[in-house]
JSON list of C-alpha atoms in Angstrom, two decimals:
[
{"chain": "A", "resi": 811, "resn": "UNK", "atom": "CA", "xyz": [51.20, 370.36, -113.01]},
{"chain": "A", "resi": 812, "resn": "UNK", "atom": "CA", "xyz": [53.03, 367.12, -112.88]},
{"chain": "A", "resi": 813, "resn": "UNK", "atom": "CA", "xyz": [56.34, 366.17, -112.12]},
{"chain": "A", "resi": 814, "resn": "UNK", "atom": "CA", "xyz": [57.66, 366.09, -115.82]},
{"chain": "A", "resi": 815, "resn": "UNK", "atom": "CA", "xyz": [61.54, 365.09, -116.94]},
{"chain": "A", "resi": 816, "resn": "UNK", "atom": "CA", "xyz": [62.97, 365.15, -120.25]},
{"chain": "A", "resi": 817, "resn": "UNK", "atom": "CA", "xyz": [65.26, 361.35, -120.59]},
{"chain": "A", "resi": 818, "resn": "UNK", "atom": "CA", "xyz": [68.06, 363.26, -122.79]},
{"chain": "A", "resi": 819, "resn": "UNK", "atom": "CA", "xyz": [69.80, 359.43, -123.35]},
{"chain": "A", "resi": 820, "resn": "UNK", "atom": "CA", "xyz": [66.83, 359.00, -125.72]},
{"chain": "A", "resi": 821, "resn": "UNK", "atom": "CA", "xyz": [67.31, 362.65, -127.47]},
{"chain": "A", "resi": 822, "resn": "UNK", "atom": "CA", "xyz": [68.71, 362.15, -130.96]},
{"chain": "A", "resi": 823, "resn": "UNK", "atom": "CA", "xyz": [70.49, 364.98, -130.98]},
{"chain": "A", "resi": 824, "resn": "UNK", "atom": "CA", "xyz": [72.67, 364.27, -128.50]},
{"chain": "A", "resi": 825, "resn": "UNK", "atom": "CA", "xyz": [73.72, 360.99, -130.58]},
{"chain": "A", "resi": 826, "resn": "UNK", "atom": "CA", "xyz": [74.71, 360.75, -134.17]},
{"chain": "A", "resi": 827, "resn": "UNK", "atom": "CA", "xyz": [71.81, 363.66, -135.47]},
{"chain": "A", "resi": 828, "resn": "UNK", "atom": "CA", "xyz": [74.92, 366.39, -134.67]},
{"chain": "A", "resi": 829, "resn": "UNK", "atom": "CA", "xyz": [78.22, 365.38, -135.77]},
{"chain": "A", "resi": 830, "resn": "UNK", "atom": "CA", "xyz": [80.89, 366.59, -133.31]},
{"chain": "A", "resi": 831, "resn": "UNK", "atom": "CA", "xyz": [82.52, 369.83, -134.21]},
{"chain": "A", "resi": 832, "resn": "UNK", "atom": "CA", "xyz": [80.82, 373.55, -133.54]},
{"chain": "A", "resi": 833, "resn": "UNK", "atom": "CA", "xyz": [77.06, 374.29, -134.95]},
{"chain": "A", "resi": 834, "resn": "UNK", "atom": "CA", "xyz": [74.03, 375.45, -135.02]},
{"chain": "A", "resi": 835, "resn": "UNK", "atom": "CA", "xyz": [70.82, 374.06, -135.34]},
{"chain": "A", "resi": 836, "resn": "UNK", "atom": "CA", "xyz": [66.84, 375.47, -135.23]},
{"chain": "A", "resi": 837, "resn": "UNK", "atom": "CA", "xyz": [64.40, 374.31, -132.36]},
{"chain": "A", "resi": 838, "resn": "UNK", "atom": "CA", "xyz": [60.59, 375.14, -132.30]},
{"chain": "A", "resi": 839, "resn": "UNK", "atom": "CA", "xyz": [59.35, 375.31, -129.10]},
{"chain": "A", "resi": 840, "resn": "UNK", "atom": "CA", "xyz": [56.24, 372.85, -128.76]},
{"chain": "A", "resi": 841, "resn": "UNK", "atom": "CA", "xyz": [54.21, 375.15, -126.85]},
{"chain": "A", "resi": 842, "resn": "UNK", "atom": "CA", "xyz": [54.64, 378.97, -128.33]},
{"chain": "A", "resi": 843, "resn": "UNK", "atom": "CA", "xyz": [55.88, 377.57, -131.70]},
{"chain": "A", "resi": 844, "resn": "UNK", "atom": "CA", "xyz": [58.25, 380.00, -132.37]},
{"chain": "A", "resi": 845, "resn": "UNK", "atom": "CA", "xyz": [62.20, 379.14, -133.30]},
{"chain": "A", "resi": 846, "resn": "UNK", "atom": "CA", "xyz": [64.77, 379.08, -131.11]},
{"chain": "A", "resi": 847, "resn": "UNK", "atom": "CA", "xyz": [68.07, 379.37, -132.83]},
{"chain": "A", "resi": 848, "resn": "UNK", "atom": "CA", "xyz": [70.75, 377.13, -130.82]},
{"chain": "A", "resi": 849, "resn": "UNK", "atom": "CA", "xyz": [74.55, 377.26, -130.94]},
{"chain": "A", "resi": 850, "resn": "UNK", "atom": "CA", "xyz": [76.67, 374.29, -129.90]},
{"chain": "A", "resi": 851, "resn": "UNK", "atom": "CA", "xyz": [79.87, 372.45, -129.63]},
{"chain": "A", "resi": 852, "resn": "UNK", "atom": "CA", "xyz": [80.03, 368.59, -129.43]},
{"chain": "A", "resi": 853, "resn": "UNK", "atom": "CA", "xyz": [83.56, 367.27, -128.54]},
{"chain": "A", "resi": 854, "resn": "UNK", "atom": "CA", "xyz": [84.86, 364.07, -130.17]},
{"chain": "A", "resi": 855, "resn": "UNK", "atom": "CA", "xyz": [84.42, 362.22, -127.52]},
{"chain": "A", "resi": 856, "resn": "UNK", "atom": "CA", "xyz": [81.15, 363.04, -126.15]},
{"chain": "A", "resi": 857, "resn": "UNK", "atom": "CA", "xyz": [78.91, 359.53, -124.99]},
{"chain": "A", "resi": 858, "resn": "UNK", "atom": "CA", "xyz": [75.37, 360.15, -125.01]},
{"chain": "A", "resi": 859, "resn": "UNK", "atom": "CA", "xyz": [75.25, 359.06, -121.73]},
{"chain": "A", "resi": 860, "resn": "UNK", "atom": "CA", "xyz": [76.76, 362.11, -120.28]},
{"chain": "A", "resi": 861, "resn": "UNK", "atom": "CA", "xyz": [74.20, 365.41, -119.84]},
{"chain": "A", "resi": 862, "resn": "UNK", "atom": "CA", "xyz": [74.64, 368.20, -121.95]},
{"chain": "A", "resi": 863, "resn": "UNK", "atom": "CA", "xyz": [75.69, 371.79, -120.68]},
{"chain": "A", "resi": 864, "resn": "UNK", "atom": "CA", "xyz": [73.24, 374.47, -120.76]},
{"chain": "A", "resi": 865, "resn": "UNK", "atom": "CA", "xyz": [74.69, 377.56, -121.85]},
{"chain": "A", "resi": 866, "resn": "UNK", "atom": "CA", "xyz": [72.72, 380.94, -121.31]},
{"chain": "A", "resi": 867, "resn": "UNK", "atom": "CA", "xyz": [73.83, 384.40, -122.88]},
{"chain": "A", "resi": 868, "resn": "UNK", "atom": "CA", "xyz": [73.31, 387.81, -121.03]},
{"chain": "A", "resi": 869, "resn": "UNK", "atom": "CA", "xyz": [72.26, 390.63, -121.88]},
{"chain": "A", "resi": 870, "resn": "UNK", "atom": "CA", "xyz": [73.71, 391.30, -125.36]},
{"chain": "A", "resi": 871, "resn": "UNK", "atom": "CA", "xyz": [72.03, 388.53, -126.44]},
{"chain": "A", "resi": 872, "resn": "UNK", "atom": "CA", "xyz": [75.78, 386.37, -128.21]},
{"chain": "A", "resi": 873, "resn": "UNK", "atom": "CA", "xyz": [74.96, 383.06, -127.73]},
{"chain": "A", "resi": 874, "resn": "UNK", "atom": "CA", "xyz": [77.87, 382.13, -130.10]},
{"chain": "A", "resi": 875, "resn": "UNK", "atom": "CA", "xyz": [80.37, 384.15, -128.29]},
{"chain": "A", "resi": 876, "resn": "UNK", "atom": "CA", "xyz": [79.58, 381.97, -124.94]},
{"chain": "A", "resi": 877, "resn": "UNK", "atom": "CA", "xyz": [79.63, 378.71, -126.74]},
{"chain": "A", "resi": 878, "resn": "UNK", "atom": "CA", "xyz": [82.81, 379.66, -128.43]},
{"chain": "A", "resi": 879, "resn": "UNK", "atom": "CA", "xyz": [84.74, 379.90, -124.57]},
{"chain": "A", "resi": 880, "resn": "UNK", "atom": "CA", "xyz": [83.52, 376.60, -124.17]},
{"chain": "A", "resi": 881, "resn": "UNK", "atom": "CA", "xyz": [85.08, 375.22, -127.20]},
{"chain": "A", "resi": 882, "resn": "UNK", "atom": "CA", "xyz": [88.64, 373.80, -125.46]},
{"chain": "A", "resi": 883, "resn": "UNK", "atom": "CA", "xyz": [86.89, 372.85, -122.79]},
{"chain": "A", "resi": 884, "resn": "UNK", "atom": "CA", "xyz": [84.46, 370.75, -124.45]},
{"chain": "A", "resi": 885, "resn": "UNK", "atom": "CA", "xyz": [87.06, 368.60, -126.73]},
{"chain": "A", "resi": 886, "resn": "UNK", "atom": "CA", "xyz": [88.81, 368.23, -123.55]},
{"chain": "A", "resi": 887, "resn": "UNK", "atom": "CA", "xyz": [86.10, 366.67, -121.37]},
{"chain": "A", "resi": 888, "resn": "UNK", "atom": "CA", "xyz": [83.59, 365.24, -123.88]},
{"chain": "A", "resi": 889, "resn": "UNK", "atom": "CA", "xyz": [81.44, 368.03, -123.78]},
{"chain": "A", "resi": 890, "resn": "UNK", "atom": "CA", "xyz": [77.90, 368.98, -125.75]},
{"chain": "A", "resi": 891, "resn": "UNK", "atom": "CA", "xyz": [77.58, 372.63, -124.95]},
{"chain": "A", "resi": 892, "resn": "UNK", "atom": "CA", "xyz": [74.03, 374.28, -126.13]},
{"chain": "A", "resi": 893, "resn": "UNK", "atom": "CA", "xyz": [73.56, 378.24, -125.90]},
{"chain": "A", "resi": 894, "resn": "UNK", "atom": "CA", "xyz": [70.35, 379.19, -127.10]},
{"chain": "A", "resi": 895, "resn": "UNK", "atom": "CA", "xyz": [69.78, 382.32, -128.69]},
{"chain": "A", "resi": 896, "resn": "UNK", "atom": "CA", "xyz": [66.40, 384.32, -126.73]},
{"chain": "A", "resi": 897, "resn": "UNK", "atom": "CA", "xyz": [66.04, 387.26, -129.46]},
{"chain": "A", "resi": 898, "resn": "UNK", "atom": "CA", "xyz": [64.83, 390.49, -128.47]},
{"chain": "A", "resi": 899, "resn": "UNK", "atom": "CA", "xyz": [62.03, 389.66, -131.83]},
{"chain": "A", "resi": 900, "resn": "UNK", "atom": "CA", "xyz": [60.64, 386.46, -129.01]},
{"chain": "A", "resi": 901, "resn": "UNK", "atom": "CA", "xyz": [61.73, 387.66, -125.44]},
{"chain": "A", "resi": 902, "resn": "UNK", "atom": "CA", "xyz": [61.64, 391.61, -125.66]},
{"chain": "A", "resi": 903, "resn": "UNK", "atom": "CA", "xyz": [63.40, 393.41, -123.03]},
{"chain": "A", "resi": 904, "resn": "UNK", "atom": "CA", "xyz": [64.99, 392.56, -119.88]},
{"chain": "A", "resi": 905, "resn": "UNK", "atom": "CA", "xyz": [61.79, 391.21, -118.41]},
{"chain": "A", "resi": 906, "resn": "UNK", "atom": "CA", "xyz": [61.29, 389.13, -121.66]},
{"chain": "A", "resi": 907, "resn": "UNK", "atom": "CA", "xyz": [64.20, 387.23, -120.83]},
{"chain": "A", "resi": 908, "resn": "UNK", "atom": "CA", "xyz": [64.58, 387.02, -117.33]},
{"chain": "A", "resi": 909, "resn": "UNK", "atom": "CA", "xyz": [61.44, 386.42, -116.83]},
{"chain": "A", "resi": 910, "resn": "UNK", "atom": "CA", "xyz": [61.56, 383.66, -119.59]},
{"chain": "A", "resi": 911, "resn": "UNK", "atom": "CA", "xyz": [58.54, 385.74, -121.52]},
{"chain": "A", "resi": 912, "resn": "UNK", "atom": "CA", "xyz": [55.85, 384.47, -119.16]},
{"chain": "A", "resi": 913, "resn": "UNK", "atom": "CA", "xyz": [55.38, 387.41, -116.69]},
{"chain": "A", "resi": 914, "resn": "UNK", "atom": "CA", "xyz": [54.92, 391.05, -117.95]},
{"chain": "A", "resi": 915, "resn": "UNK", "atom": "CA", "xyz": [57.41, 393.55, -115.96]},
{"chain": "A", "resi": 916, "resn": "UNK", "atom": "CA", "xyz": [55.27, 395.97, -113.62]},
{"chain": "A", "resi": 917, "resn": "UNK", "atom": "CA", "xyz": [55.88, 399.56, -114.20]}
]
């Protein structure tokens, strides 16, 4: 496989797509199709210039719950916060998610 990078200053979403504010928005993966349901928070003064912050739930599965403790934090800084949401329907079990749904667990 190649050396592949996303260029996130060119991603619409982190410009004027997603008004600032706390959200939630639906992304199909390109390569299992299936949606991803994503939570967010976009402070005021976030420049599309800056990276987003990757958020990742554990094991009860609350993605709002961890973008929520990112809210101050976010309006302070500039932040765009995203916390997707892996559902038990599209990464089943532990080893679904850890694993990222690409290895089976051994029993």
């Amino acid at each position: 496989m190649g050396d592949e990078s996303i260029n996130y200053e060119d991603c619409d979403l982190l410009d004027g797509v997603l008004a600032p504010g706390v959200g939630q928005f639906t992304f199909r993966s390109p390569t299992t199709f299936k949606d991803i349901q994503v939570f967010y928070i976009k402070g005021s003064t976030y420049k599309k210039e800056d990276p987003p912050v990757m958020v990742f739930h554990g094991v009860f599965r609350n993605p709002d719950v961890y973008r929520d403790s990112w809210v101050k934090l976010a309006e302070e800084h500039g932040l765009f916060v995203v916390a997707p949401l892996f559902s038990e329907e599209h990464f089943p079990g532990a080893a679904g998610y850890n694993l990222g749904n690409i290895c089976q667990a051994e029993d």
